[in-house]
Short mmCIF file of C-alpha atoms and ligand atoms in Angstrom, two decimals:
data_model
loop_
_atom_site.label_atom_id
_atom_site.label_comp_id
_atom_site.label_asym_id
_atom_site.label_seq_id
_atom_site.Cartn_x
_atom_site.Cartn_y
_atom_site.Cartn_z
CA MET A 271 16.07 -7.70 -18.90
CA LEU A 272 12.60 -7.27 -17.40
CA GLN A 273 9.72 -7.92 -19.74
CA VAL A 274 6.63 -5.77 -19.14
CA LEU A 275 3.34 -7.26 -20.40
CA ASN A 276 -0.09 -5.67 -20.74
CA PRO A 277 -2.10 -7.87 -18.34
CA ALA A 278 -5.36 -7.24 -20.24
CA THR A 279 -3.96 -8.57 -23.54
CA GLU A 280 -0.71 -10.41 -22.64
CA GLU A 281 1.04 -8.29 -25.30
CA PRO A 282 4.61 -7.12 -24.61
CA VAL A 283 4.77 -3.44 -23.68
CA ALA A 284 8.47 -2.83 -22.99
CA THR A 285 11.72 -4.41 -21.91
CA VAL A 286 13.72 -2.68 -19.22
CA PRO A 287 17.30 -3.46 -18.12
CA ALA A 288 17.52 -5.12 -14.70
CA ALA A 289 19.94 -3.44 -12.28
CA THR A 290 22.96 -5.39 -11.03
CA PRO A 291 24.67 -5.05 -7.63
CA ALA A 292 27.28 -2.84 -9.38
CA ASP A 293 24.46 -0.54 -10.57
CA VAL A 294 23.23 -0.35 -6.98
CA ASP A 295 26.73 0.56 -5.74
CA ALA A 296 26.99 3.37 -8.31
CA ALA A 297 23.48 4.63 -7.50
CA VAL A 298 24.23 4.72 -3.77
CA ALA A 299 27.40 6.76 -4.40
CA ARG A 300 25.46 9.26 -6.56
CA ALA A 301 22.66 9.43 -3.99
CA ALA A 302 25.03 10.03 -1.08
CA ALA A 303 26.67 12.94 -2.93
CA ALA A 304 23.30 14.47 -3.84
CA GLN A 305 21.94 14.02 -0.32
CA ARG A 306 24.66 16.13 1.30
CA GLY A 307 23.71 19.19 -0.75
CA TRP A 308 19.99 18.52 -0.35
CA ALA A 309 20.18 18.26 3.45
CA ALA A 310 22.18 21.50 3.59
CA ALA A 311 19.73 23.44 1.39
CA ALA A 312 17.35 25.92 3.00
CA PRO A 313 14.07 24.21 4.02
CA ALA A 314 12.09 26.68 1.92
CA ASP A 315 14.12 25.73 -1.16
CA ARG A 316 13.58 22.00 -0.60
CA ALA A 317 9.87 22.62 -0.12
CA ARG A 318 9.68 24.72 -3.27
CA LEU A 319 11.36 22.03 -5.39
CA LEU A 320 9.03 19.34 -4.06
CA ARG A 321 6.01 21.54 -4.84
CA ARG A 322 7.42 22.01 -8.33
CA PHE A 323 7.76 18.21 -8.66
CA ALA A 324 4.10 17.90 -7.58
CA SER A 325 3.09 20.42 -10.16
CA VAL A 326 5.01 18.63 -12.97
CA VAL A 327 3.31 15.36 -11.95
CA ASP A 328 -0.01 17.20 -12.06
CA GLY A 329 0.71 18.17 -15.65
CA HIS A 330 1.27 14.50 -16.55
CA ILE A 331 -1.63 12.81 -14.72
CA GLU A 332 -3.24 11.48 -17.88
CA GLU A 333 0.04 10.17 -19.30
CA LEU A 334 1.00 8.45 -16.03
CA ALA A 335 -2.51 7.01 -15.68
CA ARG A 336 -2.47 5.57 -19.22
CA LEU A 337 0.94 4.02 -18.51
CA GLU A 338 -0.47 2.38 -15.38
CA VAL A 339 -3.45 1.01 -17.30
CA THR A 340 -1.02 -0.52 -19.80
CA GLU A 341 1.53 -2.04 -17.43
CA ALA A 342 -0.68 -2.94 -14.46
CA GLY A 343 -4.21 -3.32 -15.88
CA HIS A 344 -5.64 -0.74 -13.49
CA THR A 345 -8.97 0.79 -14.45
CA ILE A 346 -8.47 4.23 -15.91
CA GLY A 347 -10.45 5.89 -13.12
CA ASN A 348 -8.27 4.28 -10.46
CA ALA A 349 -5.08 5.05 -12.38
CA ARG A 350 -5.95 8.77 -12.59
CA TRP A 351 -6.58 8.79 -8.85
CA GLU A 352 -3.22 7.05 -8.26
CA ALA A 353 -1.25 9.59 -10.31
CA GLY A 354 -3.10 12.39 -8.49
CA ASN A 355 -2.20 10.74 -5.21
CA VAL A 356 1.51 11.06 -6.08
CA ARG A 357 1.01 14.80 -6.65
CA ASP A 358 -0.87 15.12 -3.35
CA LEU A 359 1.76 13.15 -1.42
CA LEU A 360 4.49 15.44 -2.77
CA ASP A 361 2.50 18.55 -1.89
CA PHE A 362 1.72 17.23 1.59
CA ALA A 363 5.36 16.31 2.23
CA ALA A 364 6.51 19.71 0.93
CA GLY A 365 4.27 21.30 3.57
CA GLY A 366 6.16 19.36 6.24
CA VAL A 367 9.68 20.48 5.38
CA GLU A 368 9.41 23.76 7.31
CA ARG A 369 7.46 22.13 10.14
CA LEU A 370 9.93 19.36 10.92
CA ASN A 371 10.49 20.72 14.40
CA GLY A 372 12.55 19.32 17.23
CA ARG A 373 11.65 19.95 20.86
CA GLN A 374 12.92 21.94 23.77
CA ILE A 375 12.82 19.91 26.98
CA PRO A 376 13.09 21.41 30.49
CA VAL A 377 16.38 20.62 32.26
CA ALA A 378 18.38 22.14 35.11
CA GLY A 379 21.57 24.06 34.34
CA GLY A 380 21.06 24.49 30.62
CA LEU A 381 18.93 24.00 27.59
CA ASP A 382 17.99 20.68 26.04
CA ILE A 383 16.89 20.49 22.43
CA THR A 384 16.20 17.72 19.96
CA ILE A 385 17.18 17.93 16.30
CA LEU A 386 15.54 15.78 13.63
CA GLU A 387 18.25 14.84 11.15
CA PRO A 388 17.86 13.03 7.84
CA LEU A 389 18.97 9.40 7.74
CA GLY A 390 20.95 9.66 4.50
CA VAL A 391 20.09 7.40 1.56
CA VAL A 392 16.77 5.53 1.81
CA GLY A 393 15.97 2.41 -0.23
CA VAL A 394 12.31 2.07 -1.21
CA ILE A 395 11.20 -1.38 -2.41
CA ALA A 396 7.72 -1.27 -3.93
CA PRO A 397 5.18 -3.91 -5.02
CA TRP A 398 3.26 -4.11 -8.30
CA ASN A 399 -0.25 -3.66 -6.98
CA PHE A 400 -0.18 0.14 -6.56
CA PRO A 401 3.15 1.04 -8.19
CA MET A 402 2.77 4.83 -8.07
CA PRO A 403 1.11 5.62 -4.74
CA ILE A 404 3.12 3.13 -2.70
CA ALA A 405 6.41 4.32 -4.18
CA ALA A 406 5.41 7.89 -3.31
CA TRP A 407 4.24 7.04 0.24
CA ALA A 408 7.85 6.58 1.24
CA THR A 409 9.65 8.66 -1.38
CA ALA A 410 7.84 11.97 -0.78
CA PRO A 411 8.36 12.19 3.02
CA ALA A 412 11.88 10.75 2.79
CA LEU A 413 12.91 13.48 0.32
CA ALA A 414 11.11 16.13 2.36
CA ALA A 415 13.03 15.11 5.49
CA GLY A 416 16.33 15.67 3.66
CA ASN A 417 17.14 12.17 2.41
CA ALA A 418 18.02 10.82 -1.03
CA VAL A 419 15.89 7.95 -2.34
CA ILE A 420 16.64 4.92 -4.49
CA LEU A 421 13.39 3.27 -5.55
CA LYS A 422 13.26 -0.31 -6.77
CA PRO A 423 9.90 -0.92 -8.41
CA ALA A 424 8.43 -4.41 -8.82
CA GLU A 425 9.64 -6.50 -11.76
CA THR A 426 6.29 -6.31 -13.59
CA THR A 427 5.63 -2.56 -13.15
CA PRO A 428 8.74 -0.38 -13.61
CA LEU A 429 7.38 2.09 -16.17
CA THR A 430 5.51 4.67 -14.10
CA ALA A 431 8.37 4.75 -11.58
CA LEU A 432 10.90 5.42 -14.36
CA ARG A 433 8.69 8.20 -15.71
CA LEU A 434 8.40 9.77 -12.24
CA ALA A 435 12.21 9.89 -11.99
CA GLU A 436 12.32 11.79 -15.31
CA LEU A 437 9.65 14.20 -14.08
CA ALA A 438 11.65 14.82 -10.90
CA LEU A 439 14.63 15.98 -13.00
CA GLU A 440 12.33 18.09 -15.17
CA ALA A 441 11.07 19.76 -11.98
CA GLY A 442 14.65 20.62 -11.02
CA LEU A 443 15.39 18.06 -8.30
CA PRO A 444 19.16 17.54 -8.12
CA GLU A 445 20.62 14.70 -10.22
CA GLY A 446 21.02 11.55 -8.11
CA LEU A 447 18.58 12.61 -5.38
CA PHE A 448 15.70 10.41 -6.57
CA GLN A 449 16.80 7.42 -8.64
CA VAL A 450 14.74 4.50 -9.92
CA LEU A 451 16.49 1.17 -10.34
CA PRO A 452 14.28 -1.50 -11.90
CA GLY A 453 15.48 -5.01 -11.17
CA THR A 454 14.62 -8.30 -9.57
CA GLY A 455 14.00 -8.65 -5.86
CA PRO A 456 16.73 -11.21 -5.15
CA VAL A 457 19.38 -9.17 -7.03
CA ALA A 458 18.68 -5.41 -7.05
CA GLY A 459 16.32 -5.47 -4.04
CA ASN A 460 18.69 -7.57 -2.01
CA ALA A 461 21.67 -5.38 -2.96
CA LEU A 462 19.83 -2.35 -1.56
CA VAL A 463 18.99 -4.21 1.66
CA GLU A 464 22.59 -5.35 2.17
CA HIS A 465 24.29 -2.10 1.11
CA PRO A 466 25.98 -0.36 4.07
CA GLY A 467 25.35 3.02 2.39
CA ILE A 468 21.56 2.58 2.66
CA ALA A 469 20.34 3.86 6.01
CA LYS A 470 16.75 2.63 5.85
CA ILE A 471 14.61 0.27 3.81
CA ALA A 472 10.95 1.16 3.33
CA PHE A 473 9.49 -2.10 2.05
CA THR A 474 5.98 -2.81 0.85
CA GLY A 475 5.19 -6.31 -0.31
CA SER A 476 4.53 -9.81 0.91
CA THR A 477 4.94 -10.88 4.53
CA ARG A 478 7.33 -13.64 3.42
CA VAL A 479 9.78 -11.26 1.73
CA GLY A 480 9.27 -8.63 4.45
CA LYS A 481 10.42 -11.07 7.13
CA SER A 482 13.58 -11.94 5.19
CA ILE A 483 14.35 -8.23 4.69
CA MET A 484 13.84 -7.51 8.38
CA ALA A 485 16.24 -10.33 9.27
CA LYS A 486 18.88 -8.99 6.86
CA CYS A 487 18.46 -5.42 8.12
CA ALA A 488 19.14 -6.70 11.65
CA GLY A 489 22.72 -7.48 10.61
CA GLN A 490 23.42 -3.75 10.24
CA VAL A 491 20.68 -2.53 12.62
CA LYS A 492 19.34 -0.88 9.50
CA ARG A 493 16.09 1.03 9.94
CA VAL A 494 13.13 -0.69 8.32
CA THR A 495 9.47 -0.02 7.71
CA LEU A 496 7.36 -2.96 6.56
CA GLU A 497 3.95 -2.68 4.90
CA LEU A 498 2.89 -6.28 4.37
CA GLY A 499 -0.10 -8.48 3.64
CA GLY A 500 -3.61 -8.62 5.01
CA LYS A 501 -6.79 -10.68 5.28
CA SER A 502 -9.09 -7.98 6.49
CA PRO A 503 -12.56 -8.45 7.97
CA ASN A 504 -15.72 -6.66 6.90
CA ILE A 505 -17.99 -7.11 9.94
CA VAL A 506 -21.69 -6.66 9.26
CA PHE A 507 -23.89 -6.58 12.38
CA ALA A 508 -27.61 -7.30 12.04
CA ASP A 509 -28.43 -3.75 13.18
CA ALA A 510 -26.49 -2.22 10.23
CA ASP A 511 -27.97 -0.58 7.17
CA LEU A 512 -27.82 -3.90 5.30
CA GLU A 513 -28.57 -2.36 1.90
CA ALA A 514 -25.61 0.01 2.26
CA ALA A 515 -23.34 -2.72 3.64
CA ALA A 516 -24.18 -5.12 0.79
CA ALA A 517 -23.82 -2.40 -1.85
CA ALA A 518 -20.36 -1.47 -0.56
CA ALA A 519 -19.05 -4.99 0.10
CA PRO A 520 -18.17 -5.94 -3.53
CA MET A 521 -15.75 -3.10 -4.33
CA ALA A 522 -14.28 -3.40 -0.82
CA PHE A 523 -12.56 -6.57 -2.04
CA LEU A 524 -12.76 -6.21 -5.84
CA ASP A 525 -11.08 -2.85 -6.22
CA ASN A 526 -7.83 -3.33 -8.18
CA SER A 527 -9.04 -6.90 -8.87
CA GLY A 528 -8.57 -7.72 -5.19
CA GLN A 529 -4.84 -7.01 -5.41
CA ASP A 530 -5.10 -4.65 -2.48
CA CYS A 531 -3.45 -5.22 0.88
CA CYS A 532 -6.53 -3.68 2.56
CA ALA A 533 -9.08 -5.77 0.62
CA ARG A 534 -11.97 -6.77 2.90
CA THR A 535 -11.87 -10.43 1.90
CA ARG A 536 -13.45 -11.91 5.02
CA ILE A 537 -17.08 -10.79 5.06
CA LEU A 538 -18.37 -11.63 8.55
CA VAL A 539 -22.17 -11.42 8.82
CA GLN A 540 -24.32 -11.80 11.92
CA ARG A 541 -26.32 -15.00 11.49
CA SER A 542 -29.73 -13.34 12.04
CA ALA A 543 -29.08 -11.08 9.01
CA TYR A 544 -27.16 -13.60 6.89
CA ASP A 545 -29.92 -14.63 4.44
CA ARG A 546 -31.03 -11.06 3.78
CA PHE A 547 -27.43 -9.90 3.31
CA MET A 548 -26.71 -12.68 0.79
CA GLU A 549 -29.91 -11.84 -1.09
CA LEU A 550 -28.60 -8.28 -1.49
CA LEU A 551 -24.98 -9.24 -2.14
CA THR A 552 -25.64 -11.74 -4.94
CA PRO A 553 -26.90 -9.29 -7.60
CA ALA A 554 -24.31 -6.70 -6.52
CA ILE A 555 -21.50 -9.18 -7.33
CA GLU A 556 -23.10 -10.39 -10.55
CA GLU A 557 -23.45 -6.82 -11.84
CA ILE A 558 -19.79 -5.82 -11.46
CA VAL A 559 -18.42 -4.74 -14.86
CA VAL A 560 -15.18 -6.61 -15.57
CA GLY A 561 -13.27 -5.89 -18.76
CA ASP A 562 -11.04 -3.50 -20.70
CA PRO A 563 -9.43 -1.32 -18.02
CA SER A 564 -9.18 1.67 -20.35
CA ASP A 565 -12.99 1.76 -20.71
CA GLU A 566 -14.39 4.40 -18.33
CA ARG A 567 -17.30 2.11 -17.31
CA THR A 568 -15.10 -0.79 -16.22
CA GLN A 569 -15.07 -1.49 -12.48
CA MET A 570 -12.54 -4.31 -12.43
CA GLY A 571 -9.65 -5.18 -14.74
CA PRO A 572 -7.39 -8.23 -15.05
CA LEU A 573 -4.93 -9.69 -12.56
CA ILE A 574 -1.32 -8.61 -12.96
CA SER A 575 0.21 -11.83 -14.34
CA ARG A 576 -0.27 -15.48 -15.19
CA ALA A 577 1.48 -16.43 -11.95
CA GLN A 578 -1.06 -14.40 -9.96
CA LEU A 579 -3.94 -15.92 -11.95
CA ASP A 580 -2.67 -19.43 -11.20
CA ARG A 581 -2.35 -18.54 -7.53
CA VAL A 582 -5.92 -17.24 -7.33
CA ARG A 583 -7.28 -20.28 -9.22
CA SER A 584 -5.57 -22.63 -6.77
CA TYR A 585 -7.78 -21.32 -3.94
CA VAL A 586 -11.10 -21.63 -5.78
CA THR A 587 -11.47 -25.38 -6.11
CA ASP A 588 -14.49 -27.05 -7.77
CA ASP A 589 -15.94 -28.31 -4.49
CA LEU A 590 -16.50 -24.74 -3.20
CA THR A 591 -19.86 -22.99 -3.60
CA GLY A 592 -20.81 -19.32 -3.72
CA ILE A 593 -21.41 -16.39 -6.06
CA ARG A 594 -19.51 -15.95 -9.35
CA GLY A 595 -19.52 -12.76 -11.40
CA LYS A 596 -18.55 -12.36 -15.03
CA ALA A 597 -15.12 -12.00 -16.66
CA PRO A 598 -13.90 -11.83 -20.28
CA GLU A 599 -12.71 -14.96 -22.08
CA GLY A 600 -9.56 -15.09 -24.22
CA PRO A 601 -6.17 -13.45 -23.71
CA GLY A 602 -5.47 -11.54 -20.51
CA PHE A 603 -5.25 -12.60 -16.89
CA TRP A 604 -8.97 -12.60 -16.06
CA PHE A 605 -10.74 -14.00 -13.02
CA PRO A 606 -14.39 -13.31 -12.16
CA PRO A 607 -15.56 -11.70 -8.90
CA THR A 608 -16.06 -14.63 -6.52
CA VAL A 609 -17.65 -14.98 -3.09
CA LEU A 610 -17.24 -18.33 -1.36
CA THR A 611 -19.83 -19.50 1.16
CA ASP A 612 -20.08 -22.45 3.54
CA VAL A 613 -16.33 -22.71 4.02
CA PRO A 614 -14.75 -23.73 7.33
CA GLU A 615 -13.30 -20.82 9.32
CA ASP A 616 -9.83 -22.28 8.96
CA ALA A 617 -9.98 -23.16 5.24
CA PRO A 618 -6.97 -21.80 3.28
CA CYS A 619 -9.27 -19.44 1.32
CA ALA A 620 -10.56 -18.05 4.65
CA VAL A 621 -7.20 -17.43 6.32
CA GLU A 622 -4.57 -16.89 3.60
CA GLU A 623 -4.12 -13.73 1.56
CA ILE A 624 -5.23 -14.68 -1.98
CA PHE A 625 -4.63 -11.24 -3.55
CA GLY A 626 -7.34 -11.67 -6.14
CA PRO A 627 -11.10 -11.01 -6.53
CA VAL A 628 -12.12 -13.66 -4.00
CA ALA A 629 -13.85 -13.21 -0.63
CA VAL A 630 -15.40 -15.63 1.85
CA VAL A 631 -18.59 -15.01 3.85
CA LEU A 632 -18.61 -16.41 7.37
CA PRO A 633 -21.53 -16.15 9.82
CA PHE A 634 -21.12 -15.09 13.47
CA GLU A 635 -23.48 -15.19 16.45
CA ASP A 636 -22.92 -12.05 18.53
CA GLU A 637 -20.45 -9.22 19.15
CA ALA A 638 -17.96 -11.39 21.04
CA ASP A 639 -18.05 -14.01 18.29
CA ALA A 640 -17.53 -11.31 15.64
CA ILE A 641 -14.43 -10.02 17.41
CA ARG A 642 -13.07 -13.54 17.90
CA LEU A 643 -13.47 -14.26 14.19
CA ALA A 644 -12.12 -10.88 13.08
CA ASN A 645 -9.00 -11.44 15.18
CA ALA A 646 -8.50 -15.07 14.10
CA THR A 647 -5.67 -14.09 11.76
CA GLU A 648 -1.93 -13.52 11.85
CA TYR A 649 -2.49 -10.27 9.94
CA GLY A 650 -3.91 -6.95 11.15
CA LEU A 651 -3.93 -4.35 8.41
CA SER A 652 -7.46 -3.02 8.06
CA GLY A 653 -11.13 -3.79 8.57
CA SER A 654 -14.65 -2.42 8.48
CA ILE A 655 -17.48 -2.40 10.99
CA TRP A 656 -21.09 -1.93 9.89
CA THR A 657 -23.58 -1.10 12.66
CA ARG A 658 -26.03 1.64 13.63
CA ASP A 659 -25.07 1.30 17.31
CA VAL A 660 -22.35 3.87 18.06
CA GLY A 661 -21.32 2.12 21.27
CA ARG A 662 -20.84 -1.17 19.40
CA ALA A 663 -18.90 0.63 16.67
CA LEU A 664 -16.49 2.03 19.25
CA ARG A 665 -16.19 -1.24 21.21
CA ALA A 666 -15.47 -3.17 18.03
CA SER A 667 -12.99 -0.51 16.81
CA ARG A 668 -11.06 -0.95 20.04
CA ALA A 669 -11.25 -4.75 20.01
CA VAL A 670 -10.23 -5.51 16.42
CA ARG A 671 -6.43 -5.76 16.21
CA ALA A 672 -5.69 -3.87 13.00
CA GLY A 673 -4.03 -0.60 12.06
CA ASN A 674 -6.75 0.91 9.86
CA LEU A 675 -10.44 0.54 10.59
CA SER A 676 -13.48 2.21 9.12
CA VAL A 677 -17.03 2.33 10.45
CA ASN A 678 -19.89 2.19 7.94
CA SER A 679 -17.42 2.66 5.11
CA HIS A 680 -14.40 0.92 3.61
CA SER A 681 -12.05 3.85 3.48
CA SER A 682 -8.62 3.27 4.94
CA VAL A 683 -5.92 5.19 3.10
CA ARG A 684 -5.60 8.96 3.21
CA TYR A 685 -2.20 10.56 2.86
CA TRP A 686 -2.73 12.75 5.92
CA THR A 687 -3.73 9.94 8.31
CA PRO A 688 -1.37 7.21 9.56
CA PHE A 689 -1.31 3.85 7.82
CA GLY A 690 0.26 0.54 8.81
CA GLY A 691 -0.29 -2.92 10.14
CA TYR A 692 -0.55 -4.78 13.44
CA GLN A 693 1.02 -8.21 13.88
CA GLN A 694 2.35 -9.72 10.62
CA SER A 695 0.84 -6.96 8.49
CA GLY A 696 3.78 -4.72 9.14
CA LEU A 697 6.08 -2.65 11.26
CA GLY A 698 6.00 1.12 11.62
CA ARG A 699 3.61 3.62 10.10
CA GLU A 700 3.58 5.60 6.89
CA LEU A 701 1.59 8.67 5.82
CA GLY A 702 -0.12 10.93 8.33
CA PRO A 703 1.17 13.82 10.42
CA ASP A 704 4.37 11.95 11.40
CA ALA A 705 5.30 10.76 7.91
CA LEU A 706 8.51 12.79 7.74
CA THR A 707 9.67 11.85 11.23
CA ALA A 708 9.90 8.20 10.13
CA PHE A 709 12.80 9.25 7.88
CA THR A 710 14.80 11.05 10.56
CA GLU A 711 17.03 10.31 13.54
CA THR A 712 16.39 12.23 16.75
CA LYS A 713 19.50 13.84 18.16
CA ASN A 714 19.40 15.21 21.70
CA VAL A 715 21.69 18.14 22.57
CA PHE A 716 22.23 19.56 26.06
CA ILE A 717 23.77 23.03 26.22
CA SER A 718 25.07 24.06 29.62
CA THR A 719 24.26 27.60 30.74
CA GLU A 720 26.52 27.29 33.78
CA GLY A 721 29.88 27.38 32.04
CA PRO A 722 32.23 24.44 31.69
CA ALA A 723 31.75 21.75 34.33
CA LEU A 724 34.63 21.44 36.78
P1 NAD B 1340 6.74 -9.28 -3.07
O1 NAD B 1340 7.09 -9.37 -1.64
O2 NAD B 1340 6.91 -10.49 -3.91
O3 NAD B 1340 7.59 -8.15 -3.80
C1 NAD B 1340 7.59 -6.81 -3.32
C2 NAD B 1340 8.88 -6.15 -3.75
O4 NAD B 1340 9.96 -6.79 -3.09
C3 NAD B 1340 9.18 -6.24 -5.26
O5 NAD B 1340 9.76 -5.04 -5.69
C4 NAD B 1340 10.18 -7.37 -5.32
O6 NAD B 1340 11.03 -7.30 -6.43
C5 NAD B 1340 10.95 -7.17 -4.03
N1 NAD B 1340 11.65 -8.35 -3.54
C6 NAD B 1340 11.31 -9.65 -3.71
N2 NAD B 1340 12.23 -10.44 -3.12
C7 NAD B 1340 13.16 -9.65 -2.56
C8 NAD B 1340 14.34 -9.87 -1.82
N3 NAD B 1340 14.76 -11.08 -1.52
N4 NAD B 1340 15.06 -8.79 -1.38
C9 NAD B 1340 14.64 -7.54 -1.65
N5 NAD B 1340 13.53 -7.27 -2.37
C10 NAD B 1340 12.79 -8.30 -2.81
O7 NAD B 1340 5.26 -8.74 -3.09
P2 NAD B 1340 4.34 -8.45 -4.35
O8 NAD B 1340 3.85 -9.77 -4.82
O9 NAD B 1340 5.03 -7.55 -5.29
O10 NAD B 1340 3.16 -7.61 -3.69
C11 NAD B 1340 2.07 -8.21 -3.11
C12 NAD B 1340 2.16 -8.17 -1.61
O11 NAD B 1340 2.34 -6.83 -1.15
C13 NAD B 1340 0.90 -8.63 -0.95
O12 NAD B 1340 1.21 -9.52 0.09
C14 NAD B 1340 0.28 -7.36 -0.39
O13 NAD B 1340 -0.57 -7.55 0.69
C15 NAD B 1340 1.46 -6.58 -0.06
N6 NAD B 1340 1.12 -5.15 0.01
C16 NAD B 1340 1.10 -4.51 1.22
C17 NAD B 1340 0.76 -3.18 1.31
C18 NAD B 1340 0.74 -2.46 2.64
O14 NAD B 1340 0.78 -1.25 2.64
N7 NAD B 1340 0.69 -3.15 3.76
C19 NAD B 1340 0.45 -2.47 0.17
C20 NAD B 1340 0.47 -3.13 -1.04
C21 NAD B 1340 0.83 -4.48 -1.11
#
């Protein structure tokens, strides 16, 4: 059994049965049967059903959002956006069904075409930090491309995923096409990875688990997409609008209590602007409203679990100095917004993903030094560049090794633009114009126009 707790109160919310390998076997058999009919259906019919699914989700935004507040401690504003994002992802993917075109390639003596075929049954393994959007990032395009999906949500956050599976049936999606199997990673997750009937694993989670999944997929040359961790830089040049950069820096790492793979947790500031930037940043951190996530004014809620709280605490030792915000006392997994200063560049808090409301500020000298520091990481997921010099913005955008950069903003995830990591932040891309293609095989067919070859 999986026990779901409300992270803001530590009160039990639900218990959910954990899937066994036998449950995974049965789910794969159901999915394979459903997928054959789905792939054979007319594209317009598949698109229509996905649009209907989007519309049913739209009718349940508030319910899904409240569920996410309860099981994950997300602020209500964020949770509404997340449920809306599922609707948008389904709508966007539905628009791709009839545009999933192959190519016609010039050849002598015939016609050469490519056909994009579905993979079959796709296993989606999701983390707890954004349970709804991340599940939908893979599920929506995989379904649109003609696959069946088995989604394994994280142990701590199965409830919104289970509700989405019910809404899919209500919308008329065939039984077995989209199944949700809550369970533990080592049992249910591993059974999906090892199952020969699963054609691809779309995994989002830690780099450690991602590496082990990639190694296991190699045994069957199973397709795999990995969306992993990050330690992303927020580079502030002295020529930037410092007021704007300092105002935006807190929520760039505090959103979702810092449990965000794209969190800008390394704030790199040009030394000549360092004192002024810190003067602006200090009150901005101290004013962040931390508390009851269902309160509309709350900017930051609790961490997901006691284990995560202990992990975050282990990085913020008493000898470290910096800025501390406020957090509630009493039950719940609370940690205040924290900015650490005067830490060595290679300190654990400066190089490891903490996945909590903790950032470090490190000074740099010039553009070359900024790029060196930004790239001094095994990750490469996202990053921000603050400058008024357009040439510098473009040079830095080219030089920083990361999959998702933003200039004078912290935006990085839109469902219609590609998302994914460099280096140990991941493998492959999700979202964007090619989202459906990632769930297809390309078949090349040559048709001779010259009659049978002698
Ligand atoms: P995690 O790796 O512990 O778990 C992720 C999922 O994998 C869960 O569903 C878990 O049950 C499952 N799992 C665990 N062990 C498994 C195994 N042996 N076989 C199969 N499945 C297994 O990660 P988490 O703690 O849930 O999430 C936090 C991590 O996710 C952070 O590192 C964060 O950066 C990363 N993340 C990345 C992105 C991205 O898009 N790059 C997005 C969100 C989160």
